[in-house]
């Protein structure tokens, strides 16, 4: 073993309570010539491999034998961001985005692995799992607080989604249709638009028709009068009759470009497609075209505006297009698509041209320095002179959201355990809720219930002991790592294969971007280079998306079985299904 840095604190510069001495024989550990008084294990280092949808993450996790001293700055660091005293700013933090990314990716990947979404017909079915991803907007300028909107519009809408799917409307426009949809799992994210209005991204686990979503969302919006105000504004706008809204035209053309790509790739034209658009799409499919030119799309966009005006005018402008459903059946990865929307980073406002953001090592803070140009009267040389400095506080292009930024169903939240309950994990990380009955000091198992854990599939590659030897003669502590133990050779072989496909230089390049702390912690980020893999996967005669599951099946059947079983356990336990 190789000695590490001679330091008084622990290996990572943190103070610890004195370790419990295990009175290890120093001869066998360090050799007979070593002059030490005591040698003890202070920590166990586990090298963890995390298998994400598009990459592999490696890092060391340290479990200390004794508790660390309480950090007096802990509460301040939790309330602020990076301990900088920057308190709640109404935008998602890096750690929150990472957390949301992980549990959404795990949930949606478990659905994609266990439900044939591409082969399923989109229909209302109480027993089927079929994700719906929708964006909900206010149809008129926001004149209530964010919290009021969430409480009086969003909350009733979600309650409707979750309500009994077996209850039926007995009258009205939806007579004979079910009242609710029995949604079991959902997630929402609030953010502000450029126009300042709050809007929501919502993902649920049931198929819900677009017209039902729009009708119910508009009904909820009218609780605060937004439909009435929208109707009045549209009547004023079109008081002289229809005209093309040029401001909307470019965005509509861009949207049509994306829809055209999807439709021409699948050769499937959705129902309720605009008649003019449908006519051009049929011609393009007939002659195997992959695009429609901008002139055609502009004509289609204008016709869509006209048809929308005629319909809106006929119902007194009381059914605004306030919801937008994102199609997911043709997506390569639902998780990647959804996470891109709900976890996107708010764009920070740019600093002035004469300002720089610099990390101050002495203050351990990011600071903004302001400079001015000053001309030397003798030489004529122009130099930058610092005129002021201040602590950096991020400012964003969009306004902050007040109150909660996101929410989810209870089955995504950490479970509160009763006194007789505990959570147990098996050898591949599947979680079970254990209920025990204790009588006369003896525990008896009552129930073992499978429960979902929304974490990426992880395995321990190996473990090492961190040994502290104290040389009392010199007053120094030396730290050593034992050789790796309990090595998972199959996992190591798989990781090495992925590194070889990607290239060590590429791995090092990506890893360095994370930071020195991650590198010191034996961290590695290994992207999956799907294009370099000899994997041929087709769907209906066309090349299909290659997932991490396919890669595992090709390179490691043992890991493939564990990875598949892990996600199947999440799906089955979330939807109360028995394992097949």
XYZ file of C-alpha atoms in Angstrom:
580
model
C 0.000 0.000 0.000
C 1.059 3.546 -0.684
C 0.940 6.157 2.086
C -1.274 9.159 1.521
C -0.740 12.779 2.685
C 0.408 13.304 6.274
C -2.425 15.323 7.758
C -4.187 15.752 11.055
C -7.782 15.889 9.705
C -9.263 13.013 7.734
C -8.471 12.069 4.143
C -10.750 14.752 2.685
C -9.790 17.590 5.007
C -12.769 17.090 7.333
C -12.429 16.912 11.117
C -13.510 13.663 12.732
C -13.900 12.400 16.222
C -11.028 10.112 17.302
C -11.487 6.767 15.510
C -12.263 3.624 17.430
C -9.044 1.675 17.655
C -9.269 -1.823 16.264
C -5.767 -2.708 17.523
C -4.657 -4.046 14.138
C -1.316 -5.812 13.936
C 0.951 -3.250 12.328
C 3.448 -5.826 11.053
C 1.032 -7.466 8.628
C -0.351 -4.144 7.459
C 2.730 -1.939 7.067
C 5.688 -4.274 7.389
C 7.909 -5.116 10.361
C 10.062 -1.991 9.925
C 7.192 0.472 10.444
C 7.365 2.344 13.746
C 3.742 3.036 14.768
C 1.751 2.713 17.948
C -1.782 2.045 16.724
C -3.449 1.254 13.439
C -7.213 1.392 12.928
C -9.836 1.390 10.180
C -11.528 4.802 9.991
C -13.711 4.308 6.924
C -14.892 1.942 4.208
C -14.581 3.238 0.639
C -17.023 1.726 -1.865
C -16.521 2.328 -5.585
C -20.017 2.765 -7.015
C -21.039 2.293 -10.639
C -24.283 4.017 -11.617
C -25.916 2.997 -14.905
C -27.809 5.968 -16.350
C -29.802 5.921 -19.622
C -26.973 7.428 -21.704
C -23.885 7.125 -19.527
C -22.067 5.341 -16.720
C -21.011 7.221 -13.586
C -18.218 5.999 -11.298
C -17.399 7.513 -7.904
C -16.184 6.569 -4.418
C -18.571 6.626 -1.459
C -16.980 6.890 1.973
C -18.679 5.442 5.075
C -17.006 6.624 8.270
C -16.589 4.452 11.347
C -17.293 7.445 13.605
C -19.539 10.468 13.269
C -18.073 13.682 11.936
C -18.215 16.854 13.980
C -21.268 19.034 13.307
C -20.616 21.762 10.762
C -21.880 25.059 12.256
C -22.445 26.420 8.720
C -24.712 23.503 7.759
C -28.049 25.325 8.144
C -26.754 28.404 6.334
C -25.469 26.259 3.472
C -28.786 24.443 3.185
C -30.786 27.668 3.045
C -28.403 29.458 0.719
C -26.873 28.336 -2.541
C -23.295 27.053 -2.299
C -23.079 28.766 1.091
C -23.033 32.149 -0.614
C -25.891 33.646 1.342
C -28.035 33.710 -1.818
C -31.390 32.595 -0.490
C -34.442 31.264 -2.327
C -34.469 32.858 -5.783
C -37.524 31.268 -7.396
C -35.511 29.073 -9.793
C -34.489 25.412 -9.610
C -31.081 24.833 -8.044
C -28.514 22.477 -9.578
C -29.131 19.836 -6.898
C -32.909 20.020 -7.305
C -32.616 19.610 -11.079
C -30.355 16.603 -10.511
C -32.865 15.054 -8.090
C -35.819 15.607 -10.438
C -33.810 14.278 -13.378
C -33.028 11.041 -11.520
C -36.493 10.145 -10.286
C -38.258 11.151 -13.524
C -35.738 9.249 -15.663
C -36.079 6.126 -13.506
C -39.876 6.261 -13.523
C -40.244 6.908 -17.259
C -37.567 4.360 -18.209
C -39.388 1.740 -16.135
C -42.540 2.528 -18.149
C -40.733 2.459 -21.498
C -39.134 -0.902 -20.661
C -42.413 -2.507 -19.563
C -45.025 -0.938 -21.875
C -45.045 -1.223 -25.655
C -45.767 2.460 -26.273
C -45.033 2.348 -29.998
C -47.363 -0.608 -30.456
C -50.108 0.700 -28.155
C -53.134 2.528 -29.445
C -53.795 5.848 -27.757
C -57.114 5.351 -26.002
C -58.683 5.986 -22.624
C -58.060 2.833 -20.625
C -58.258 2.772 -16.844
C -55.946 -0.241 -16.586
C -53.227 0.879 -19.000
C -50.165 3.012 -18.314
C -49.560 5.522 -21.087
C -47.756 8.805 -20.248
C -49.264 12.145 -21.265
C -47.013 15.220 -21.264
C -48.788 18.559 -21.428
C -47.965 22.254 -21.092
C -50.645 24.417 -19.457
C -50.729 28.204 -19.906
C -52.902 31.119 -18.842
C -54.990 32.457 -21.763
C -54.814 36.064 -20.567
C -52.372 38.376 -18.794
C -51.746 37.105 -15.261
C -53.317 39.307 -12.585
C -53.210 36.887 -9.617
C -50.246 35.730 -7.562
C -48.412 32.527 -8.479
C -49.645 30.837 -5.305
C -53.266 31.765 -6.061
C -52.944 30.304 -9.569
C -51.499 27.077 -8.172
C -54.101 26.787 -5.438
C -57.246 27.706 -7.373
C -56.426 26.532 -10.915
C -53.660 23.901 -10.931
C -54.712 21.979 -7.795
C -58.354 21.431 -8.917
C -57.098 20.366 -12.349
C -54.796 17.738 -10.820
C -57.585 16.543 -8.514
C -59.731 16.018 -11.608
C -56.991 13.929 -13.212
C -56.672 11.807 -10.062
C -60.415 11.365 -9.494
C -62.300 8.090 -9.929
C -62.079 6.880 -13.533
C -65.258 4.831 -13.101
C -67.518 7.837 -12.377
C -69.497 8.837 -15.508
C -70.979 12.183 -16.636
C -74.779 11.841 -16.749
C -75.399 15.081 -18.678
C -73.667 17.990 -20.396
C -71.146 18.037 -23.261
C -69.314 14.992 -21.875
C -72.397 12.860 -21.151
C -71.443 9.191 -21.023
C -67.722 9.955 -20.623
C -65.765 9.260 -17.475
C -65.341 12.152 -15.041
C -61.741 11.521 -14.040
C -58.856 9.418 -15.255
C -57.495 7.715 -12.132
C -53.986 9.133 -12.524
C -51.677 7.404 -10.037
C -48.356 9.148 -10.674
C -47.714 12.703 -11.817
C -45.154 15.518 -11.729
C -45.522 19.240 -12.414
C -43.056 22.090 -12.827
C -43.872 25.799 -12.763
C -41.879 28.385 -14.670
C -42.430 31.844 -16.096
C -42.792 32.677 -19.774
C -41.158 35.634 -21.487
C -44.459 37.498 -21.174
C -44.254 37.099 -17.387
C -47.132 34.625 -17.037
C -46.706 31.436 -15.046
C -47.129 28.175 -16.946
C -46.839 24.503 -16.046
C -45.303 21.349 -17.492
C -47.215 18.270 -16.354
C -46.494 14.566 -16.924
C -49.076 11.940 -15.888
C -49.247 8.170 -16.314
C -52.578 7.887 -18.174
C -53.630 8.730 -21.696
C -55.948 11.747 -21.658
C -57.475 13.188 -24.864
C -56.351 16.706 -25.729
C -59.889 18.088 -25.916
C -60.704 16.885 -22.386
C -57.514 18.475 -21.072
C -58.214 21.819 -22.754
C -61.869 21.898 -21.686
C -61.068 21.140 -18.035
C -58.063 23.498 -17.849
C -60.137 26.347 -19.318
C -62.896 25.556 -16.849
C -60.363 25.824 -14.000
C -58.979 29.087 -15.441
C -62.468 30.570 -15.470
C -62.577 30.158 -11.680
C -60.526 33.377 -11.652
C -62.112 34.944 -14.740
C -59.304 34.319 -17.259
C -61.614 32.928 -19.976
C -63.950 35.907 -19.769
C -61.064 38.368 -20.032
C -59.618 36.368 -22.953
C -62.973 36.461 -24.763
C -63.261 40.239 -24.355
C -59.709 40.814 -25.591
C -60.238 38.644 -28.697
C -63.474 40.418 -29.597
C -61.609 43.702 -29.476
C -58.702 42.294 -31.499
C -60.933 40.974 -34.329
C -63.565 43.720 -34.267
C -62.880 44.364 -37.972
C -62.830 40.686 -38.930
C -60.093 38.092 -39.489
C -56.466 38.937 -40.266
C -53.243 36.898 -40.213
C -51.293 37.372 -36.992
C -47.777 37.812 -38.357
C -46.248 37.739 -34.848
C -47.426 34.144 -34.395
C -46.670 32.979 -37.917
C -42.944 32.148 -37.526
C -43.505 30.139 -34.346
C -46.343 28.233 -35.986
C -44.182 27.449 -39.025
C -41.397 26.157 -36.718
C -43.942 23.956 -34.947
C -45.182 22.634 -38.304
C -41.600 21.783 -39.315
C -41.244 19.526 -36.237
C -44.656 17.923 -36.766
C -43.836 17.321 -40.441
C -40.621 15.477 -39.554
C -42.431 13.147 -37.136
C -45.348 12.466 -39.477
C -43.235 11.836 -42.575
C -40.865 9.557 -40.621
C -43.757 7.422 -39.365
C -46.104 7.884 -42.340
C -48.945 8.314 -39.819
C -51.159 11.402 -40.055
C -52.918 12.136 -36.731
C -56.651 12.618 -36.546
C -57.959 16.195 -36.566
C -55.030 17.338 -38.738
C -55.772 20.565 -40.603
C -57.289 19.605 -44.040
C -54.797 21.698 -46.045
C -51.865 20.313 -44.026
C -53.229 16.768 -44.411
C -53.458 17.140 -48.187
C -49.785 18.152 -48.510
C -48.679 15.421 -46.079
C -50.464 12.717 -48.110
C -48.682 13.884 -51.268
C -45.309 13.941 -49.461
C -45.827 10.407 -48.105
C -46.909 9.140 -51.534
C -43.699 10.403 -53.144
C -41.503 9.544 -50.137
C -40.659 13.170 -49.326
C -39.055 13.937 -45.950
C -39.833 17.668 -45.755
C -42.275 20.326 -46.893
C -40.891 23.670 -48.076
C -41.451 26.861 -46.097
C -43.897 28.366 -48.625
C -46.229 25.388 -48.177
C -45.906 25.492 -44.391
C -46.625 29.232 -44.392
C -49.806 28.614 -46.407
C -50.775 25.870 -43.924
C -50.071 28.131 -40.940
C -52.307 30.868 -42.366
C -55.094 28.365 -42.995
C -54.764 27.042 -39.444
C -55.171 30.605 -38.127
C -58.245 31.105 -40.292
C -59.894 27.844 -39.168
C -59.039 28.626 -35.539
C -60.632 32.086 -35.889
C -63.810 30.687 -37.469
C -64.212 28.102 -34.718
C -63.367 30.561 -31.914
C -65.759 33.178 -33.287
C -68.593 30.637 -33.393
C -68.241 29.939 -29.648
C -67.654 33.550 -28.563
C -63.875 33.050 -28.117
C -64.413 30.981 -24.960
C -62.198 27.992 -25.760
C -58.629 29.338 -25.984
C -55.762 27.041 -26.946
C -54.314 27.080 -23.426
C -52.872 23.543 -23.403
C -50.368 21.748 -25.596
C -49.903 17.985 -25.543
C -46.493 16.657 -26.546
C -46.737 13.357 -28.483
C -44.601 10.653 -26.858
C -45.400 7.443 -28.741
C -42.786 8.106 -31.439
C -40.054 9.362 -29.129
C -36.777 7.491 -28.837
C -36.587 8.313 -25.143
C -39.527 9.686 -23.172
C -37.311 10.444 -20.182
C -34.813 12.488 -22.201
C -37.605 14.488 -23.845
C -39.525 15.229 -20.642
C -36.447 15.987 -18.531
C -35.249 18.470 -21.167
C -38.386 20.530 -20.547
C -38.861 20.246 -16.792
C -35.190 20.437 -15.732
C -33.930 23.112 -18.078
C -31.727 25.722 -16.456
C -33.077 29.244 -16.254
C -30.988 31.511 -18.428
C -28.925 33.956 -16.400
C -28.815 37.604 -17.417
C -25.490 38.569 -18.990
C -23.079 40.812 -17.141
C -22.209 44.232 -18.513
C -19.293 44.386 -20.959
C -17.076 45.952 -18.296
C -17.833 43.278 -15.686
C -16.269 39.882 -14.935
C -17.354 37.015 -12.708
C -14.318 35.659 -10.814
C -14.032 33.163 -7.962
C -12.322 34.764 -4.953
C -10.207 32.051 -3.294
C -9.737 34.090 -0.123
C -13.457 34.758 0.393
C -14.517 31.398 -1.069
C -17.173 33.248 -3.019
C -17.997 34.185 -6.588
C -17.623 37.935 -7.041
C -18.385 40.438 -9.793
C -15.637 42.939 -10.599
C -16.405 46.131 -12.515
C -13.678 47.815 -14.591
C -13.222 51.002 -16.541
C -10.765 51.866 -19.289
C -8.122 54.407 -18.331
C -5.684 55.939 -20.777
C -2.093 56.593 -19.674
C -1.419 60.291 -20.549
C 2.259 59.623 -21.269
C 2.218 56.358 -23.222
C -1.361 56.443 -24.551
C -1.800 52.828 -23.375
C -5.348 51.890 -22.371
C -5.600 49.793 -19.215
C -8.510 48.280 -17.340
C -8.809 49.662 -13.805
C -10.991 47.948 -11.190
C -13.538 50.399 -9.836
C -15.786 48.161 -7.710
C -16.442 44.600 -6.602
C -19.419 42.847 -5.049
C -20.616 39.374 -4.170
C -22.149 37.608 -7.156
C -25.886 37.060 -6.979
C -27.399 35.475 -10.085
C -29.957 37.475 -12.026
C -32.176 35.700 -14.528
C -33.775 36.552 -17.849
C -37.198 35.377 -16.647
C -38.882 36.415 -13.428
C -38.832 34.235 -10.324
C -41.693 31.910 -9.408
C -43.164 32.532 -5.969
C -43.971 29.531 -3.796
C -43.451 25.938 -4.855
C -41.562 25.394 -8.098
C -42.601 21.774 -8.570
C -44.745 19.042 -7.105
C -45.462 15.343 -7.512
C -47.727 12.528 -6.405
C -47.167 10.951 -2.991
C -45.703 7.752 -4.464
C -42.591 9.722 -5.498
C -42.022 11.075 -1.995
C -39.894 9.571 0.763
C -41.959 7.095 2.739
C -42.462 7.762 6.454
C -41.947 4.555 8.397
C -43.855 3.354 11.440
C -41.955 2.004 14.452
C -42.411 -1.594 13.300
C -41.357 -0.886 9.708
C -38.017 -0.814 7.914
C -36.818 -0.805 4.313
C -34.714 -3.675 3.067
C -32.839 -3.976 -0.226
C -31.870 -7.146 -2.031
C -28.647 -7.870 -3.892
C -29.616 -5.844 -6.999
C -31.074 -2.848 -5.128
C -34.800 -3.666 -5.189
C -36.570 -2.197 -2.150
C -39.062 -3.913 0.148
C -41.081 -2.573 3.063
C -40.687 -4.913 6.022
C -43.289 -4.955 8.785
C -42.448 -6.813 11.994
C -44.314 -7.671 15.159
C -42.167 -7.622 18.297
C -43.263 -9.595 21.344
C -41.157 -10.604 24.326
C -38.073 -9.221 22.617
C -38.508 -11.379 19.487
C -39.384 -9.969 16.049
C -41.700 -11.812 13.678
C -42.055 -10.887 10.018
C -45.628 -9.858 9.170
C -45.352 -8.415 5.649
C -42.762 -7.934 2.924
C -44.138 -5.464 0.389
C -42.247 -4.452 -2.790
C -41.890 -0.671 -3.072
C -40.380 1.494 -5.840
C -37.096 3.366 -5.400
C -36.611 6.111 -7.959
C -32.839 5.962 -8.199
C -30.632 4.965 -11.128
C -29.537 1.344 -11.013
C -26.227 1.142 -9.110
C -23.771 -1.583 -8.117
C -20.660 -1.698 -5.961
C -17.561 -2.373 -8.028
C -15.281 -3.021 -5.038
C -14.613 -1.909 -1.480
C -11.431 -0.671 0.198
C -10.577 0.010 3.808
C -9.185 3.383 4.825
C -6.583 2.755 7.520
C -5.155 5.348 9.885
C -1.778 4.642 11.505
C -0.680 6.986 14.268
C 3.035 7.529 14.740
C 3.105 8.927 18.264
C 6.860 9.425 18.183
C 6.527 11.942 15.324
C 2.989 13.043 16.196
C 1.685 12.273 12.735
C -1.221 10.351 11.270
C -0.751 8.441 8.026
C -3.621 7.188 5.915
C -3.577 4.091 3.697
C -6.035 2.361 1.416
C -6.205 -1.421 1.456
C -6.208 -3.358 -1.837
C -9.685 -3.681 -3.447
C -11.906 -6.388 -1.970
C -15.086 -8.123 -3.197
C -14.424 -7.026 -6.774
C -17.272 -7.440 -9.276
C -15.307 -8.716 -12.263
C -18.319 -8.782 -14.619
C -19.097 -5.148 -13.853
C -15.437 -4.144 -14.215
C -15.263 -5.863 -17.604
C -18.368 -4.001 -18.793
C -17.077 -0.606 -17.610
C -13.693 -1.217 -19.266
C -15.417 -2.154 -22.532
C -17.466 1.077 -22.516
C -14.309 3.127 -21.776
C -12.512 1.417 -24.671
C -15.403 2.227 -27.040
C -15.528 5.841 -25.912
C -11.785 6.379 -25.499
C -9.984 7.332 -22.289
C -9.252 10.851 -23.549
C -12.962 11.483 -24.082
C -13.787 10.119 -20.612
C -11.131 12.332 -19.004
C -12.320 15.369 -20.958
C -15.931 14.989 -19.772
C -14.902 14.121 -16.208
C -12.729 17.240 -15.893
C -15.739 19.433 -16.649
C -17.428 18.234 -13.452
C -14.628 19.510 -11.243
C -11.544 18.575 -9.239
C -13.530 17.324 -6.238
C -15.286 14.724 -8.416
C -11.964 13.612 -9.929
C -10.340 13.290 -6.482
C -13.251 11.102 -5.480
C -12.250 8.588 -8.193
C -15.034 10.017 -10.359
C -15.511 9.140 -14.005
C -18.241 9.912 -16.520
C -18.385 7.422 -19.365
C -20.804 8.366 -22.176
C -22.348 5.514 -24.126
C -21.161 5.733 -27.725
C -24.148 4.006 -29.359
C -22.832 4.737 -32.843
C -19.677 2.669 -32.201
C -21.582 -0.421 -31.054
C -22.402 -3.324 -33.301
C -26.066 -3.424 -32.268
C -28.796 -3.709 -34.873
C -32.276 -2.964 -33.540
C -35.276 -2.446 -35.811
C -38.927 -1.544 -35.380
C -41.227 -2.253 -38.323
C -38.240 -2.533 -40.630
C -36.658 0.766 -39.527
C -33.647 1.380 -37.296
C -34.889 1.830 -33.746
C -33.400 3.666 -30.755
C -30.685 1.799 -28.879
C -31.110 2.026 -25.109
C -28.766 1.179 -22.244
C -30.806 -2.001 -21.814
C -29.882 -3.052 -25.379
C -26.206 -2.295 -24.714
C -26.226 -4.453 -21.579
C -27.929 -7.295 -23.438
C -25.199 -7.173 -26.089
C -22.167 -6.874 -23.779
C -23.202 -8.389 -20.409
C -26.181 -10.709 -20.094
C -25.843 -10.926 -16.290
C -26.006 -7.128 -15.884
C -28.829 -6.990 -18.434
C -30.959 -9.372 -16.345
C -30.329 -7.383 -13.144
C -30.960 -4.001 -14.811
C -34.196 -5.234 -16.371
C -35.376 -6.860 -13.134
C -34.628 -3.634 -11.206
C -36.806 -1.485 -13.495
C -39.505 -4.144 -13.701
C -39.643 -4.127 -9.885
C -40.159 -0.333 -9.909
C -42.954 -0.600 -12.482
C -44.717 -3.548 -10.835
C -44.562 -2.152 -7.303
C -45.714 1.322 -8.423
C -48.729 -0.077 -10.277
C -49.440 -2.950 -7.851
C -48.673 -5.652 -10.383
C -47.352 -9.096 -9.561
C -43.898 -9.904 -10.904
C -44.103 -12.143 -13.952
